[in-house]
mmCIF file of N, CA and C in Angstrom:
data_model
loop_
_atom_site.group_PDB
_atom_site.id
_atom_site.type_symbol
_atom_site.label_atom_id
_atom_site.label_comp_id
_atom_site.label_asym_id
_atom_site.label_seq_id
_atom_site.Cartn_x
_atom_site.Cartn_y
_atom_site.Cartn_z
ATOM 1 N N UNK A 887 0.862 -1.190 0.000
ATOM 2 C CA UNK A 887 0.000 0.000 0.000
ATOM 3 C C UNK A 887 0.898 1.241 0.000
ATOM 4 N N UNK A 888 0.539 2.207 -0.801
ATOM 5 C CA UNK A 888 1.328 3.435 -0.891
ATOM 6 C C UNK A 888 1.140 4.281 0.369
ATOM 7 N N UNK A 889 2.076 5.198 0.633
ATOM 8 C CA UNK A 889 1.906 6.084 1.799
ATOM 9 C C UNK A 889 0.588 6.855 1.765
ATOM 10 N N UNK A 890 0.175 7.288 0.568
ATOM 11 C CA UNK A 890 -1.100 8.010 0.448
ATOM 12 C C UNK A 890 -2.266 7.089 0.800
ATOM 13 N N UNK A 891 -2.198 5.846 0.365
ATOM 14 C CA UNK A 891 -3.248 4.886 0.675
ATOM 15 C C UNK A 891 -3.329 4.600 2.160
ATOM 16 N N UNK A 892 -2.166 4.524 2.817
ATOM 17 C CA UNK A 892 -2.157 4.304 4.264
ATOM 18 C C UNK A 892 -2.769 5.490 4.991
ATOM 19 N N UNK A 893 -2.511 6.695 4.495
ATOM 20 C CA UNK A 893 -3.069 7.901 5.121
ATOM 21 C C UNK A 893 -4.589 7.902 5.011
ATOM 22 N N UNK A 894 -5.099 7.548 3.839
ATOM 23 C CA UNK A 894 -6.553 7.501 3.630
ATOM 24 C C UNK A 894 -7.167 6.460 4.563
ATOM 25 N N UNK A 895 -6.538 5.289 4.648
ATOM 26 C CA UNK A 895 -7.036 4.232 5.526
ATOM 27 C C UNK A 895 -7.035 4.692 6.986
ATOM 28 N N UNK A 896 -5.937 5.329 7.408
ATOM 29 C CA UNK A 896 -5.826 5.824 8.780
ATOM 30 C C UNK A 896 -6.928 6.840 9.086
ATOM 31 N N UNK A 897 -7.144 7.772 8.179
ATOM 32 C CA UNK A 897 -8.178 8.790 8.399
ATOM 33 C C UNK A 897 -9.567 8.159 8.452
ATOM 34 N N UNK A 898 -9.802 7.132 7.619
ATOM 35 C CA UNK A 898 -11.084 6.442 7.639
ATOM 36 C C UNK A 898 -11.290 5.743 8.989
ATOM 37 N N UNK A 899 -10.233 5.111 9.500
ATOM 38 C CA UNK A 899 -10.333 4.418 10.784
ATOM 39 C C UNK A 899 -10.548 5.414 11.929
ATOM 40 N N UNK A 900 -9.889 6.573 11.873
ATOM 41 C CA UNK A 900 -10.098 7.599 12.908
ATOM 42 C C UNK A 900 -11.535 8.096 12.893
ATOM 43 N N UNK A 901 -12.093 8.299 11.700
ATOM 44 C CA UNK A 901 -13.476 8.760 11.588
ATOM 45 C C UNK A 901 -14.429 7.712 12.164
ATOM 46 N N UNK A 902 -14.179 6.448 11.827
ATOM 47 C CA UNK A 902 -15.027 5.374 12.329
ATOM 48 C C UNK A 902 -14.951 5.302 13.857
ATOM 49 N N UNK A 903 -13.752 5.438 14.407
ATOM 50 C CA UNK A 903 -13.578 5.396 15.866
ATOM 51 C C UNK A 903 -14.260 6.585 16.530
ATOM 52 N N UNK A 904 -14.192 7.754 15.910
ATOM 53 C CA UNK A 904 -14.795 8.960 16.487
ATOM 54 C C UNK A 904 -16.318 8.862 16.529
ATOM 55 N N UNK A 905 -16.872 8.047 15.641
ATOM 56 C CA UNK A 905 -18.333 7.905 15.606
ATOM 57 C C UNK A 905 -18.836 6.809 16.539
ATOM 58 N N UNK A 906 -17.928 6.125 17.206
ATOM 59 C CA UNK A 906 -18.320 5.044 18.110
ATOM 60 C C UNK A 906 -19.145 5.626 19.265
ATOM 61 N N UNK A 907 -20.202 4.937 19.711
ATOM 62 C CA UNK A 907 -21.051 5.474 20.792
ATOM 63 C C UNK A 907 -20.279 5.842 22.059
ATOM 64 N N UNK A 908 -19.234 5.082 22.386
ATOM 65 C CA UNK A 908 -18.461 5.407 23.592
ATOM 66 C C UNK A 908 -17.764 6.754 23.441
ATOM 67 N N UNK A 909 -17.329 7.095 22.239
ATOM 68 C CA UNK A 909 -16.700 8.398 22.024
ATOM 69 C C UNK A 909 -17.712 9.521 22.155
ATOM 70 N N UNK A 910 -18.930 9.286 21.720
ATOM 71 C CA UNK A 910 -19.960 10.320 21.836
ATOM 72 C C UNK A 910 -20.294 10.571 23.301
ATOM 73 N N UNK A 911 -20.371 9.523 24.092
ATOM 74 C CA UNK A 911 -20.616 9.665 25.533
ATOM 75 C C UNK A 911 -19.412 10.350 26.185
ATOM 76 N N UNK A 912 -18.215 9.933 25.797
ATOM 77 C CA UNK A 912 -16.994 10.524 26.347
ATOM 78 C C UNK A 912 -16.915 12.014 26.096
ATOM 79 N N UNK A 913 -17.373 12.442 24.936
ATOM 80 C CA UNK A 913 -17.372 13.874 24.624
ATOM 81 C C UNK A 913 -18.244 14.640 25.617
ATOM 82 N N UNK A 914 -19.400 14.080 25.941
ATOM 83 C CA UNK A 914 -20.287 14.725 26.911
ATOM 84 C C UNK A 914 -19.648 14.748 28.300
ATOM 85 N N UNK A 915 -19.020 13.657 28.679
ATOM 86 C CA UNK A 915 -18.383 13.583 30.000
ATOM 87 C C UNK A 915 -17.206 14.542 30.096
ATOM 88 N N UNK A 916 -16.413 14.632 29.036
ATOM 89 C CA UNK A 916 -15.246 15.534 29.059
ATOM 90 C C UNK A 916 -15.658 16.992 29.248
ATOM 91 N N UNK A 917 -16.859 17.336 28.814
ATOM 92 C CA UNK A 917 -17.349 18.712 28.996
ATOM 93 C C UNK A 917 -17.499 19.059 30.472
ATOM 94 N N UNK A 918 -17.629 18.046 31.331
ATOM 95 C CA UNK A 918 -17.875 18.287 32.746
ATOM 96 C C UNK A 918 -16.588 18.546 33.549
ATOM 97 N N UNK A 919 -15.444 18.231 32.985
ATOM 98 C CA UNK A 919 -14.200 18.332 33.742
ATOM 99 C C UNK A 919 -13.696 19.763 33.850
ATOM 100 N N UNK A 920 -12.929 20.027 34.876
ATOM 101 C CA UNK A 920 -12.492 21.380 35.207
ATOM 102 C C UNK A 920 -11.541 21.980 34.185
ATOM 103 N N UNK A 921 -10.844 21.147 33.387
ATOM 104 C CA UNK A 921 -9.881 21.725 32.458
ATOM 105 C C UNK A 921 -10.546 22.463 31.302
ATOM 106 N N UNK A 922 -11.850 22.390 31.188
ATOM 107 C CA UNK A 922 -12.547 23.080 30.108
ATOM 108 C C UNK A 922 -12.826 24.550 30.428
ATOM 109 N N UNK A 923 -12.730 24.939 31.695
ATOM 110 C CA UNK A 923 -12.930 26.327 32.121
ATOM 111 C C UNK A 923 -14.252 26.917 31.636
ATOM 112 N N UNK A 924 -15.290 26.113 31.657
ATOM 113 C CA UNK A 924 -16.603 26.602 31.262
ATOM 114 C C UNK A 924 -17.377 27.014 32.515
ATOM 115 N N UNK A 925 -18.191 28.036 32.367
ATOM 116 C CA UNK A 925 -19.002 28.491 33.494
ATOM 117 C C UNK A 925 -20.100 27.479 33.812
ATOM 118 N N UNK A 926 -20.691 26.918 32.771
ATOM 119 C CA UNK A 926 -21.815 26.005 32.952
ATOM 120 C C UNK A 926 -21.320 24.567 32.971
ATOM 121 N N UNK A 927 -20.888 24.112 34.135
ATOM 122 C CA UNK A 927 -20.416 22.734 34.251
ATOM 123 C C UNK A 927 -20.950 22.119 35.535
ATOM 124 N N UNK A 928 -21.024 20.821 35.558
ATOM 125 C CA UNK A 928 -21.600 20.110 36.671
ATOM 126 C C UNK A 928 -20.618 20.001 37.848
ATOM 127 N N UNK A 929 -19.332 19.818 37.538
ATOM 128 C CA UNK A 929 -18.319 19.616 38.571
ATOM 129 C C UNK A 929 -17.541 20.901 38.776
ATOM 130 N N UNK A 930 -17.513 21.393 39.991
ATOM 131 C CA UNK A 930 -16.749 22.604 40.293
ATOM 132 C C UNK A 930 -15.597 22.254 41.224
ATOM 133 N N UNK A 931 -14.383 22.326 40.719
ATOM 134 C CA UNK A 931 -13.201 22.027 41.534
ATOM 135 C C UNK A 931 -12.465 23.307 41.880
#
């Protein structure tokens, strides 16, 4: 497989992984952590 083909495959796999239900839940959970510096968050440290 050419380097370009490997890049396309890698990007396709990253997209597939990002759409996994656990990643969608993780995105919501990460919003709650203090490193986001958001005013509207559930956890206040």
